Coordinates of C-alpha atoms in Angstrom, one line a residue:
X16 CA 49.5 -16.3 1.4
X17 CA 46.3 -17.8 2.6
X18 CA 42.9 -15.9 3.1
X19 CA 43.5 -15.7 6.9
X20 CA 46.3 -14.1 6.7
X21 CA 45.3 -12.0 4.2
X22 CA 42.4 -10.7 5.8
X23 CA 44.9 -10.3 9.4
X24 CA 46.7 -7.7 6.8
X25 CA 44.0 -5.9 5.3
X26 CA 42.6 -5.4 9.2
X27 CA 45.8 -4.0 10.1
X28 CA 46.2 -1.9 7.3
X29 CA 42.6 -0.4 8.1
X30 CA 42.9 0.0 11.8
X31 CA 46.3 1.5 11.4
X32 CA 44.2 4.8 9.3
X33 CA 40.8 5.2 11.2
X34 CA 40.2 8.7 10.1
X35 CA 41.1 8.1 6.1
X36 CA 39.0 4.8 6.4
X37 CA 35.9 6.5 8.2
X38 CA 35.8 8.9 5.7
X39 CA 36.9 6.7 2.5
X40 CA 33.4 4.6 3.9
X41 CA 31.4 7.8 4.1
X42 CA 29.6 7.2 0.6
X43 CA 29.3 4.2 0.9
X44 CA 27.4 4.1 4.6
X45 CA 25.4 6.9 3.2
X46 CA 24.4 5.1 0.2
X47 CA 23.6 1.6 1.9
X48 CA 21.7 3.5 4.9
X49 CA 19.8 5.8 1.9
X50 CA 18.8 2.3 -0.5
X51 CA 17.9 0.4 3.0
X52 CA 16.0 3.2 4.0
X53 CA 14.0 4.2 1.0
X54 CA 12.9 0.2 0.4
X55 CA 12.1 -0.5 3.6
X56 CA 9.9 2.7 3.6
X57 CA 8.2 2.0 0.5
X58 CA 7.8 -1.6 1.1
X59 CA 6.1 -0.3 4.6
X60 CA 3.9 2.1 2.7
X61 CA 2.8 -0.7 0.0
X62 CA 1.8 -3.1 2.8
X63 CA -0.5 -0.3 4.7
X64 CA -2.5 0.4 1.0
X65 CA -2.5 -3.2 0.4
X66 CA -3.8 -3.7 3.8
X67 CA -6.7 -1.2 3.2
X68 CA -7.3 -2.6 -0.5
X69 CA -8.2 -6.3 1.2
X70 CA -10.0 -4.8 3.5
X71 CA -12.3 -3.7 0.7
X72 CA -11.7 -6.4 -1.4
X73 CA -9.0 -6.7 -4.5
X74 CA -11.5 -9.0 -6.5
X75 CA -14.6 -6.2 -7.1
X76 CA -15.7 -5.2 -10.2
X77 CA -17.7 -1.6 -10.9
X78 CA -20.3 -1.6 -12.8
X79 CA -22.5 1.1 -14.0
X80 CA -25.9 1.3 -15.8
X81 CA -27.9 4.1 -16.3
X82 CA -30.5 6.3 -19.2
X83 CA -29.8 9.6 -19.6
X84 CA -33.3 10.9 -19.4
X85 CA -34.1 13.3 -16.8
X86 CA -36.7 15.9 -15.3
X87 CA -37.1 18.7 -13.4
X88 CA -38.2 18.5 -10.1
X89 CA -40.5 20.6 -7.6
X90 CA -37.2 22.6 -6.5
X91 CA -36.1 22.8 -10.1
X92 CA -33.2 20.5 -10.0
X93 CA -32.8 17.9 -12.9
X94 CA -32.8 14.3 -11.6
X95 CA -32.5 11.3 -13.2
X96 CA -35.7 9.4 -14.1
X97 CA -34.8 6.5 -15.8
X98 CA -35.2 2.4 -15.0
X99 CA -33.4 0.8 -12.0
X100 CA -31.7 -1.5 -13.4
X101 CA -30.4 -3.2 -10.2
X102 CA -33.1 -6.2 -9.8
X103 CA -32.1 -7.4 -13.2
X104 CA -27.8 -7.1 -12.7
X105 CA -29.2 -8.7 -9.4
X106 CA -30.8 -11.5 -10.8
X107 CA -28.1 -12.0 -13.6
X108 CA -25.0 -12.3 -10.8
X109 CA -27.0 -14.9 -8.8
X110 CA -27.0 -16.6 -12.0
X111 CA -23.5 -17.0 -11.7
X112 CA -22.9 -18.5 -8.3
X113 CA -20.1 -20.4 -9.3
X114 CA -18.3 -17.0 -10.3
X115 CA -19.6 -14.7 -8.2
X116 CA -19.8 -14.0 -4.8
X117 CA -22.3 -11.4 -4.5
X118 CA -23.9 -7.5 -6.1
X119 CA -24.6 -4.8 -4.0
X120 CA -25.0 -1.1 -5.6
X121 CA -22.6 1.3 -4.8
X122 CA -23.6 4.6 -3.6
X123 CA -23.2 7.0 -0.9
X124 CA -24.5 9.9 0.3
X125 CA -22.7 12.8 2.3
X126 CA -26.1 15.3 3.2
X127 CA -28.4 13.0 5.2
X128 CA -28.7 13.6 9.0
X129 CA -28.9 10.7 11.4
X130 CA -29.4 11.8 15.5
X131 CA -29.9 9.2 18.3
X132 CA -30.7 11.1 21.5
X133 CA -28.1 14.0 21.7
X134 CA -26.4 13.1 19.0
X135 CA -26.7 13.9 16.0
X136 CA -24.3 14.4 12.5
X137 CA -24.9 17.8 12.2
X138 CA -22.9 18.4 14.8
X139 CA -19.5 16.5 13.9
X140 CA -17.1 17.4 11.9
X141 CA -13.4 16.4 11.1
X142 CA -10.5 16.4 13.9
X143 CA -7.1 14.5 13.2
X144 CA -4.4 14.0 16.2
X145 CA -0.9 15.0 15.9
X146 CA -0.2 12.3 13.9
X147 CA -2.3 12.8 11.5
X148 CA -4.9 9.8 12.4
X149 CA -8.3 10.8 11.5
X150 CA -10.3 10.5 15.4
X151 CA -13.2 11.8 14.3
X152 CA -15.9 12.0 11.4
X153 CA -19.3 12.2 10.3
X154 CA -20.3 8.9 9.4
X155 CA -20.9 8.3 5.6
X156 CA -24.4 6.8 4.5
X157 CA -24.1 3.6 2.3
X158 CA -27.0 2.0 0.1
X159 CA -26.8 -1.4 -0.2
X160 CA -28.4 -4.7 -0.7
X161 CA -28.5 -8.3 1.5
X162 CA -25.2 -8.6 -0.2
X163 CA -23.2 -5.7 0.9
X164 CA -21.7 -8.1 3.5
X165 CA -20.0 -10.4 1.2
X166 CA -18.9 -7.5 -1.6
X167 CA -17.1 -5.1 1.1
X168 CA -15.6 -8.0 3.1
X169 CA -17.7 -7.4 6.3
X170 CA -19.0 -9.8 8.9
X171 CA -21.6 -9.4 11.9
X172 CA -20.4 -8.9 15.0
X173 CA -23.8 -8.1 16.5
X174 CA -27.3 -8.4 15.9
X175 CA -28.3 -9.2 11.7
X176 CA -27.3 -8.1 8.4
X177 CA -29.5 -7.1 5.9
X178 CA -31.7 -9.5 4.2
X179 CA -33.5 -10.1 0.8
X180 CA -37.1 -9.2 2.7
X181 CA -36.0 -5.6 4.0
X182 CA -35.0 -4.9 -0.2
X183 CA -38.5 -6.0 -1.3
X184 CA -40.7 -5.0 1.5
X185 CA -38.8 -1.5 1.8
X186 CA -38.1 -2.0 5.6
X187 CA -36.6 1.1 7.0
X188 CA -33.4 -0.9 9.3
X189 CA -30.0 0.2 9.3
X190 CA -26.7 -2.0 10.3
X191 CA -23.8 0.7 11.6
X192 CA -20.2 0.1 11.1
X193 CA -18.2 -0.9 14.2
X194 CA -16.7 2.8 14.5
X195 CA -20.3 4.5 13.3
X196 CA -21.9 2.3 16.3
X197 CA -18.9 3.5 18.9
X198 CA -19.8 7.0 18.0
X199 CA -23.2 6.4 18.5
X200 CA -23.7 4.2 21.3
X201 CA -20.4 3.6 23.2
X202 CA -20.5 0.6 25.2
X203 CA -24.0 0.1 24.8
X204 CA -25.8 -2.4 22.6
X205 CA -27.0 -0.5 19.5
X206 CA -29.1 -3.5 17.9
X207 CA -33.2 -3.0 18.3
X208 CA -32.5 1.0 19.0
X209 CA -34.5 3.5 17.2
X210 CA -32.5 6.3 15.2
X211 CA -33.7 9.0 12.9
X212 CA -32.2 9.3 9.8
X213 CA -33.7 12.6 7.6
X214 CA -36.3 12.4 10.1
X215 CA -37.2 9.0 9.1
X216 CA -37.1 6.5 11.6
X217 CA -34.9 3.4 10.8
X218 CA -34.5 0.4 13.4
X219 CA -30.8 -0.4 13.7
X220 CA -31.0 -4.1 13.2
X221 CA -27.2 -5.1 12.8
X222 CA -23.3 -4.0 14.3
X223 CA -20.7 -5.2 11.4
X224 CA -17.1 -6.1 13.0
X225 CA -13.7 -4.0 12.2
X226 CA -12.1 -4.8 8.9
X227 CA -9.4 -3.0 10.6
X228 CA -6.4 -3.8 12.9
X229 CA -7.3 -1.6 15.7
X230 CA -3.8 -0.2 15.6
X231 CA -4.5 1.0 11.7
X232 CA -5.1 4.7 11.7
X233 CA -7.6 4.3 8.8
X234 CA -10.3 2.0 10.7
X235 CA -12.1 5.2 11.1
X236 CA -12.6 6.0 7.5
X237 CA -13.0 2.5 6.8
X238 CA -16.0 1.9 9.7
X239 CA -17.3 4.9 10.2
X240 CA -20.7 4.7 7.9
X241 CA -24.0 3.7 8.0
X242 CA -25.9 1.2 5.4
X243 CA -29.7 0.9 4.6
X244 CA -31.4 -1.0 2.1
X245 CA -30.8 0.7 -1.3
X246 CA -34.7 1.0 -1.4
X247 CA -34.9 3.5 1.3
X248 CA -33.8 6.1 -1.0
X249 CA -37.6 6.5 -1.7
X250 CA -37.7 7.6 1.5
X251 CA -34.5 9.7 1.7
X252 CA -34.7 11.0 -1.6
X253 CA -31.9 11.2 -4.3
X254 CA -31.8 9.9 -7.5
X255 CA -32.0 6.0 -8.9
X256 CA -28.7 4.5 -8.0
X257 CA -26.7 3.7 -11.5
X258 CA -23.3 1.9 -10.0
X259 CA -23.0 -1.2 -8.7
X260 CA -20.5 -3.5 -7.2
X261 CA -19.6 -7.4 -8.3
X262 CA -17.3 -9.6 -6.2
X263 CA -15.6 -12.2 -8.0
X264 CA -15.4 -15.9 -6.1
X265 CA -11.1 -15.2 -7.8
X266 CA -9.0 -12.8 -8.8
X267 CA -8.5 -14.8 -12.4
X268 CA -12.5 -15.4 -13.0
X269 CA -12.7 -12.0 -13.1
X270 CA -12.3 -11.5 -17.3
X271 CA -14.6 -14.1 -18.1
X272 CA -17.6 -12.3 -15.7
X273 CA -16.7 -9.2 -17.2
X274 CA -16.5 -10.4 -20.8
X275 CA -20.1 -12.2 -19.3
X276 CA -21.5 -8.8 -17.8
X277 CA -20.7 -6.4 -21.1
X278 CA -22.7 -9.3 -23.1
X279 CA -25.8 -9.1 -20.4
X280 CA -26.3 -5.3 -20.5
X281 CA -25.6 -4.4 -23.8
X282 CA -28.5 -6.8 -24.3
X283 CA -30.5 -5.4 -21.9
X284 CA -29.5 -1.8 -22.5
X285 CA -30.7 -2.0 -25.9
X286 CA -31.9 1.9 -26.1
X287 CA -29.4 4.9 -27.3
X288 CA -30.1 6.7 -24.2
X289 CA -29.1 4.0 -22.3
X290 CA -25.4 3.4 -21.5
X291 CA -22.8 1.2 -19.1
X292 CA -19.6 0.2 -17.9
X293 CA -18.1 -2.7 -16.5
X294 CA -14.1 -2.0 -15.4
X295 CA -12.6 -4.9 -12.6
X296 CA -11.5 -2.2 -9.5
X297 CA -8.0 -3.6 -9.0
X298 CA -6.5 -1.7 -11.6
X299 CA -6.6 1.0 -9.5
X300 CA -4.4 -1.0 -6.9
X301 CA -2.4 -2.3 -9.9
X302 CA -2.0 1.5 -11.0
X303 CA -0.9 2.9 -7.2
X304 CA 1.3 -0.2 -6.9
X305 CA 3.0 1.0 -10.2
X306 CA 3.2 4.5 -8.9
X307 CA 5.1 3.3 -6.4
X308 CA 7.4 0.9 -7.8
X309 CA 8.0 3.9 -9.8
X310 CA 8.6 6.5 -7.1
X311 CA 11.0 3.9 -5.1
X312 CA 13.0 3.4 -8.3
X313 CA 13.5 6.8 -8.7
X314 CA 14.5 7.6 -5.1
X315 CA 16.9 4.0 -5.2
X316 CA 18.8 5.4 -8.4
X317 CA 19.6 8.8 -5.9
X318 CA 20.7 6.2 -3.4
X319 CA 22.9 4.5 -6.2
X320 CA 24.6 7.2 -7.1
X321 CA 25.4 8.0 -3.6
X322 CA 26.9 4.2 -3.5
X323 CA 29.0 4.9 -7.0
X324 CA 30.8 8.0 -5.5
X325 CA 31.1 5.8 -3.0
X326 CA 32.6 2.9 -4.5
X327 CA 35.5 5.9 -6.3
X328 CA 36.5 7.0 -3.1
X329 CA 37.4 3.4 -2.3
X330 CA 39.1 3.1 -5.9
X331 CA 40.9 6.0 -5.2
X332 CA 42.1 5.2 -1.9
X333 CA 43.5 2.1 -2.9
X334 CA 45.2 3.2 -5.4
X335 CA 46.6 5.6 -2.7
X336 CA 47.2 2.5 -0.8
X337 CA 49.0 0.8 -3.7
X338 CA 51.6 3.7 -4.2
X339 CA 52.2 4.1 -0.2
X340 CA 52.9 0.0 0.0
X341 CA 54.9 -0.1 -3.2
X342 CA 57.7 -1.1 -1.7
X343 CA 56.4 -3.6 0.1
X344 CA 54.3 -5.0 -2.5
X345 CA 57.9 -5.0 -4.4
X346 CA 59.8 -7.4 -1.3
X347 CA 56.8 -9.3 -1.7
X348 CA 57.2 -10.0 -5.6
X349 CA 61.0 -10.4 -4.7
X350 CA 60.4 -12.9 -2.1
X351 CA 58.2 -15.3 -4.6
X352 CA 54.8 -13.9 -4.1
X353 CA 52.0 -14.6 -6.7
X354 CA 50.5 -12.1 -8.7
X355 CA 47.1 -14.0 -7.6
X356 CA 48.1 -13.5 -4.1
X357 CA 48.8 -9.4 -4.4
X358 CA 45.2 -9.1 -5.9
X359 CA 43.7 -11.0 -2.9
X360 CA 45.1 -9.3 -0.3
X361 CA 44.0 -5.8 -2.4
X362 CA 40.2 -7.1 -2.7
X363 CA 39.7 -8.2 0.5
X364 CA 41.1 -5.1 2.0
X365 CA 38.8 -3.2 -0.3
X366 CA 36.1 -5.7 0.3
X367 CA 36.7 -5.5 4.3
X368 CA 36.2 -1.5 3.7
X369 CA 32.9 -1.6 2.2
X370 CA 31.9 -4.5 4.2
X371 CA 32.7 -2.6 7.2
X372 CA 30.5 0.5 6.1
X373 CA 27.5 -1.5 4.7
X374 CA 27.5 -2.7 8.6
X375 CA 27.6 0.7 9.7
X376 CA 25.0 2.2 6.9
X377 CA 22.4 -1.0 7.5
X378 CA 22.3 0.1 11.4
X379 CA 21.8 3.5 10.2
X380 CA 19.3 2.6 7.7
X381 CA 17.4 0.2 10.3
X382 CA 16.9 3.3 13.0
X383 CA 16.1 5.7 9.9
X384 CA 12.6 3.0 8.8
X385 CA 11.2 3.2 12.5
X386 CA 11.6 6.9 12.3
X387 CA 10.4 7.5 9.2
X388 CA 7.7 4.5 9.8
X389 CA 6.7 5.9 13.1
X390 CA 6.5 9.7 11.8
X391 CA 4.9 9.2 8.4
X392 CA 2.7 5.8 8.7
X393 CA 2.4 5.5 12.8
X394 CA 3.8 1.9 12.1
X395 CA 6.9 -0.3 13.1
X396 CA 8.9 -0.2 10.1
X397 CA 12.1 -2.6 10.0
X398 CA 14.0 -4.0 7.1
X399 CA 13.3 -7.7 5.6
X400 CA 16.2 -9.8 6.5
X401 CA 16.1 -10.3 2.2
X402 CA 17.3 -6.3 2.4
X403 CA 19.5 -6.7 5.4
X404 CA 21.4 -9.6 3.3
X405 CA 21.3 -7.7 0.2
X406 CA 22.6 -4.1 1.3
X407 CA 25.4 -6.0 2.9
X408 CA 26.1 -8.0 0.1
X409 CA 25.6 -4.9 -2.4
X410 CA 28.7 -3.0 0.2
X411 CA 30.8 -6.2 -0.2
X412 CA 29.9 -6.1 -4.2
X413 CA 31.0 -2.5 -4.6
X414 CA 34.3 -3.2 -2.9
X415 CA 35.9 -6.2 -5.2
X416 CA 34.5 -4.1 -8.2
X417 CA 36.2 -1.0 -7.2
X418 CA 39.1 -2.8 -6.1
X419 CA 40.0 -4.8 -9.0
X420 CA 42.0 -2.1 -10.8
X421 CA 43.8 -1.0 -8.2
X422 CA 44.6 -4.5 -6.9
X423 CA 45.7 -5.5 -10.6
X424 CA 47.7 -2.5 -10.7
X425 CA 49.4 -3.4 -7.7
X426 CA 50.3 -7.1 -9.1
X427 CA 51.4 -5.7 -12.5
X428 CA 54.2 -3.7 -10.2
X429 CA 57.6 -4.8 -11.3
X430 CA 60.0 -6.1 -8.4
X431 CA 63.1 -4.5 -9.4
X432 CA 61.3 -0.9 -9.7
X433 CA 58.7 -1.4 -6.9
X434 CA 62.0 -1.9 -4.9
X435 CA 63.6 1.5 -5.9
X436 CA 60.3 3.3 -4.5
X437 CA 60.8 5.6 -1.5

């Protein structure tokens, strides 16, 4: 028997019992659509934080450096009162040109007030839409130096950034982000416009561009702030800012300014109430993308054990199959058939079976990732053609492995008694 005819057989043998054959695929179109489902969904999710992680960059690294000494102030809160140590990490990473792309501190501020006109923050607050997208916000107030640009992956659209002058001299400008400036202004040009920021009056000198695909529901959370030079915070108030932010030229340089940084401020933090930190940021994304390798393996070995009850109800079946075509199987044997040829025609029958329900389960798991991708991450969410190929080749997989006893059963049938079955 060749494979053609073979496969004419196992065709006929399935068509012949619909019903039983639906429901001997149930587990497996369950487990396919369940394994496509889950990846797809998870691969979806990974790409939206990776998305968000390159918009702020994958190559920073934190660092802190701070003295513990404090005071009391006129409202009889303790601040911090020790040495900004920013000009000399400053000078240090421009040192280091070759590895590093820039320093900027890091710190934010959630109380200050900026109004322009009618508007004003005091009088925004959070709204999300039905889908969860965040629409609206108080902007958030960044401190930052001539280059915050380069260390938070941001370029100009209109207008200037900051620059080295507006540090030293203590200029009082501000560049908005492009959702902070939509807010503000709308359609209008915001660069050269006046805007009072803790009633402090700060020149807005520079709009950055979206890090964003407009599409992304995050590009509010992402654009929505406000940066000044970290030296306005004489003017703002707050304490001395003690974390910082260096951007590595690459990903694997990173040690070796790290191993460089720890050497420079342990020598320049040379006091016992002095401390610091130096920790690359991307083990935080190296951390979440563990979480979720480890949350989709979880949620695949459910899906696999949907695709092994699966795989025994085709077993099962067969060997069904087997007793019902016993005497067949035993005219066959009389006749001059191979043993080699009985097993065939048994695992591509059980092969055609799966097959058939890995089809059905990777259309059921396609539809299931753009509704899950469209409810939970407002995204078009499709398998890979990589998963496509695999889920069907997993159903085809699951078939000859589940078929091989009962297809060597069937061969190991004796003639003379296979021909005495009713």
């Amino acid at each position: 028997m060749n494979i053609r005819q073979a496969v004419k057989m196992a065709w006929k043998s399935i068509w012949g019992k619909k019903g039983r054959a639906v429901l001997t695929m149930l587990g497996i179109i369950i487990g396919i659509a369940s394994v496509m489902t889950i990846v797809s969904v998870i691969t979806g999710y990974a790409n939206k934080m990776m998305e968000q992680f390159e918009a702020m960059g994958t190559n920073r690294i934190a660092v802190s450096a701070y003295n513990n000494m404090y005071e009391e102030d006129e409202n009889g809160n303790w601040v911090s009162v020790g040495r900004d140590y920013f000009p000399d990490i400053y000078d240090y990473c421009n040192g280091m040109k070759d590895l590093v792309v820039g320093v900027t501190p890091n710190a934010y501020s959630w109380d200050m007030t900026m109004v322009y006109g009618t508007k004003s923050t005091r009088n925004m607050s959070y709204e999300w839409d039905e889908n969860n997208n965040l629409i609206s916000a108080p902007p958030q107030f960044y401190y930052g130096s001539d280059q915050y640009a380069a260390c938070s992956n941001l370029t100009i659209a209109k207008g200037r950034d900051l620059s080295l002058l507006d540090i030293q001299r203590y200029n009082q400008v501000v560049v908005l982000g492009a959702q902070a400036a939509q807010v503000f202004f709308g359609t209008a040009d915001p660069v050269g416009k006046v805007v009072q920021i803790n009633n402090q009056n700060f020149e807005v000198v520079g709009v950055y561009a979206s890090r964003l695909n407009p599409d992304s529901g995050s590009q509010s959370t992402l654009d929505n702030f406000v940066l000044v030079p970290y030296t306005a915070h004489r003017v703002l108030g707050g304490e001395n800012i003690t974390d910082f932010i260096v951007v590595a030229r690459d990903v694997t340089q990173m040690d070796e300014i790290v191993t460089r940084l720890d050497g420079f401020l342990k020598g320049l933090l040379n006091q016992g109430t002095s401390d610091y930190r130096v920790q690359p940021e991307n083990e935080g994304m190296e951390y979440a993308t563990e979480s979720l390798n480890l949350i989709g393996g979880v949620l695949a070995g459910v899906a696999a054990i949907s695709l092994m009850v699966g795989g025994i109800g085709i077993m099962n079946i067969m060997l069904v199959t087997v007793t019902e075509r016993t005497r067949e199987i035993g005219i066959r044997r009389a006749i001059g058939a191979q043993r080699s040829s009985i097993v065939t025609q048994f695992l591509i029958e059980a092969a055609m079976l799966c097959g058939i329900g890995g089809i059905i389960g990777i259309l059921i798991g396609t539809l299931g990732c753009f509704i899950l991708g469209t409810i939970l991450f407002q995204m078009t969410i499709y398998p890979s053609a990589a998963v496509t190929a695999g889920a069907f080749g997993l159903s085809v997989l699951l078939g000859v492995v589940f078929g091989c006893y009962p297809a060597i059963k069937a061969s190991n049938l004796q003639p003379v008694e296979a021909l005495r079955a009713e």
